[in-house]
PDB file of C-alpha atoms in Angstrom:
ATOM      1  CA  MET A   1       9.754 -17.283  -5.852  1.00  0.00           C
ATOM      2  CA  ASN A   2      11.239 -14.248  -3.986  1.00  0.00           C
ATOM      3  CA  LYS A   3       9.059 -11.353  -3.271  1.00  0.00           C
ATOM      4  CA  PRO A   4      10.270  -7.915  -4.561  1.00  0.00           C
ATOM      5  CA  PRO A   5      11.527  -5.697  -1.878  1.00  0.00           C
ATOM      6  CA  ARG A   6       9.101  -3.342  -0.237  1.00  0.00           C
ATOM      7  CA  PRO A   7       9.735   0.451  -0.493  1.00  0.00           C
ATOM      8  CA  ALA A   8       9.309   2.661   2.550  1.00  0.00           C
ATOM      9  CA  THR A   9       5.619   3.335   1.571  1.00  0.00           C
ATOM     10  CA  PRO A  10       3.208   1.912  -1.110  1.00  0.00           C
ATOM     11  CA  CYS A  11       2.366   5.476  -2.093  1.00  0.00           C
ATOM     12  CA  ILE A  12       2.685   6.194  -5.890  1.00  0.00           C
ATOM     13  CA  ALA A  13       1.761   9.932  -5.436  1.00  0.00           C
ATOM     14  CA  VAL A  14      -1.652   9.352  -6.996  1.00  0.00           C
ATOM     15  CA  CYS A  15      -3.605   9.616  -3.793  1.00  0.00           C
ATOM     16  CA  SER A  16      -7.376   9.923  -3.975  1.00  0.00           C
ATOM     17  CA  THR A  17      -8.068   9.798  -0.242  1.00  0.00           C
ATOM     18  CA  GLY A  18      -7.514  13.575  -0.075  1.00  0.00           C
ATOM     19  CA  MET A  19     -10.438  13.945  -2.539  1.00  0.00           C
ATOM     20  CA  GLY A  20     -12.797  11.953  -0.354  1.00  0.00           C
ATOM     21  CA  ASP A  21     -12.116   8.282  -1.323  1.00  0.00           C
ATOM     22  CA  ASP A  22     -12.174   5.871   1.467  1.00  0.00           C
ATOM     23  CA  VAL A  23      -9.660   3.783  -0.387  1.00  0.00           C
ATOM     24  CA  CYS A  24      -6.775   5.238  -2.457  1.00  0.00           C
ATOM     25  CA  ARG A  25      -7.019   4.485  -6.122  1.00  0.00           C
ATOM     26  CA  GLY A  26      -3.285   4.661  -6.395  1.00  0.00           C
ATOM     27  CA  CYS A  27      -1.954   2.211  -3.764  1.00  0.00           C
ATOM     28  CA  GLY A  28      -5.174   0.652  -2.326  1.00  0.00           C
ATOM     29  CA  ARG A  29      -4.650   1.725   1.245  1.00  0.00           C
ATOM     30  CA  THR A  30      -7.627   3.130   3.339  1.00  0.00           C
ATOM     31  CA  PHE A  31      -7.796   6.833   4.343  1.00  0.00           C
ATOM     32  CA  VAL A  32      -6.814   5.731   7.892  1.00  0.00           C
ATOM     33  CA  GLU A  33      -3.812   3.638   6.660  1.00  0.00           C
ATOM     34  CA  VAL A  34      -2.698   6.622   4.609  1.00  0.00           C
ATOM     35  CA  SER A  35      -3.062   9.158   7.361  1.00  0.00           C
ATOM     36  CA  GLN A  36      -1.431   6.920  10.010  1.00  0.00           C
ATOM     37  CA  TRP A  37       1.324   5.296   8.003  1.00  0.00           C
ATOM     38  CA  VAL A  38       4.258   7.248   9.562  1.00  0.00           C
ATOM     39  CA  MET A  39       2.938   6.400  13.096  1.00  0.00           C
ATOM     40  CA  MET A  40       2.335   2.654  12.430  1.00  0.00           C
ATOM     41  CA  THR A  41       4.745   0.037  13.759  1.00  0.00           C
ATOM     42  CA  ASP A  42       6.581  -2.182  11.420  1.00  0.00           C
ATOM     43  CA  GLU A  43       4.209  -5.006  12.313  1.00  0.00           C
ATOM     44  CA  GLU A  44       1.094  -2.807  11.555  1.00  0.00           C
ATOM     45  CA  ARG A  45       2.630  -1.872   8.221  1.00  0.00           C
ATOM     46  CA  GLY A  46       3.371  -5.522   7.641  1.00  0.00           C
ATOM     47  CA  VAL A  47      -0.294  -6.291   7.840  1.00  0.00           C
ATOM     48  CA  VAL A  48      -1.179  -3.516   5.358  1.00  0.00           C
ATOM     49  CA  TRP A  49       1.589  -4.601   2.999  1.00  0.00           C
ATOM     50  CA  ASP A  50       0.408  -8.265   3.115  1.00  0.00           C
ATOM     51  CA  ARG A  51      -3.182  -7.202   2.290  1.00  0.00           C
ATOM     52  CA  LEU A  52      -2.127  -4.903  -0.583  1.00  0.00           C
ATOM     53  CA  GLU A  53       0.140  -7.639  -2.110  1.00  0.00           C
ATOM     54  CA  ALA A  54      -2.785 -10.152  -1.853  1.00  0.00           C
ATOM     55  CA  HIS A  55      -5.174  -7.679  -3.409  1.00  0.00           C
ATOM     56  CA  TRP A  56      -3.005  -6.890  -6.429  1.00  0.00           C
ATOM     57  CA  ALA A  57      -2.117 -10.580  -6.891  1.00  0.00           C
ATOM     58  CA  LYS A  58      -5.814 -11.427  -6.801  1.00  0.00           C
ATOM     59  CA  VAL A  59      -6.693  -8.954  -9.428  1.00  0.00           C
ATOM     60  CA  GLY A  60      -3.815 -10.297 -11.554  1.00  0.00           C
ATOM     61  CA  LEU A  61      -1.799  -6.923 -11.656  1.00  0.00           C
ATOM     62  CA  PRO A  62       1.584  -6.065 -10.236  1.00  0.00           C
ATOM     63  CA  PRO A  63       1.586  -3.841  -7.300  1.00  0.00           C
ATOM     64  CA  PRO A  64       1.710  -0.152  -8.571  1.00  0.00           C
ATOM     65  CA  TRP A  65       4.716   0.780  -6.320  1.00  0.00           C
ATOM     66  CA  LEU A  66       6.800  -1.637  -8.374  1.00  0.00           C
ATOM     67  CA  ALA A  67       6.490   0.643 -11.454  1.00  0.00           C
ATOM     68  CA  ARG A  68       8.193   3.460  -9.672  1.00  0.00           C
ATOM     69  CA  GLY A  69      11.166   1.351  -8.592  1.00  0.00           C
ATOM     70  CA  VAL A  70      12.493   0.948  -5.045  1.00  0.00           C
TER      71      VAL A  70
END
């Protein structure tokens, strides 16, 4: 089965890290991942993407960024 394409960022504009959460309730990234995203290498982002996709698959939900389209 083919994976859906990844957008430029997993952000869905429902960020809770700015309100003090260590992990964003919208996309699932940590505060550090959110704040450093634009400075990460493609390889570093790939590690985050893999973790996020595995998390959403484990809980049985589609990744939230798929709902906003790519």
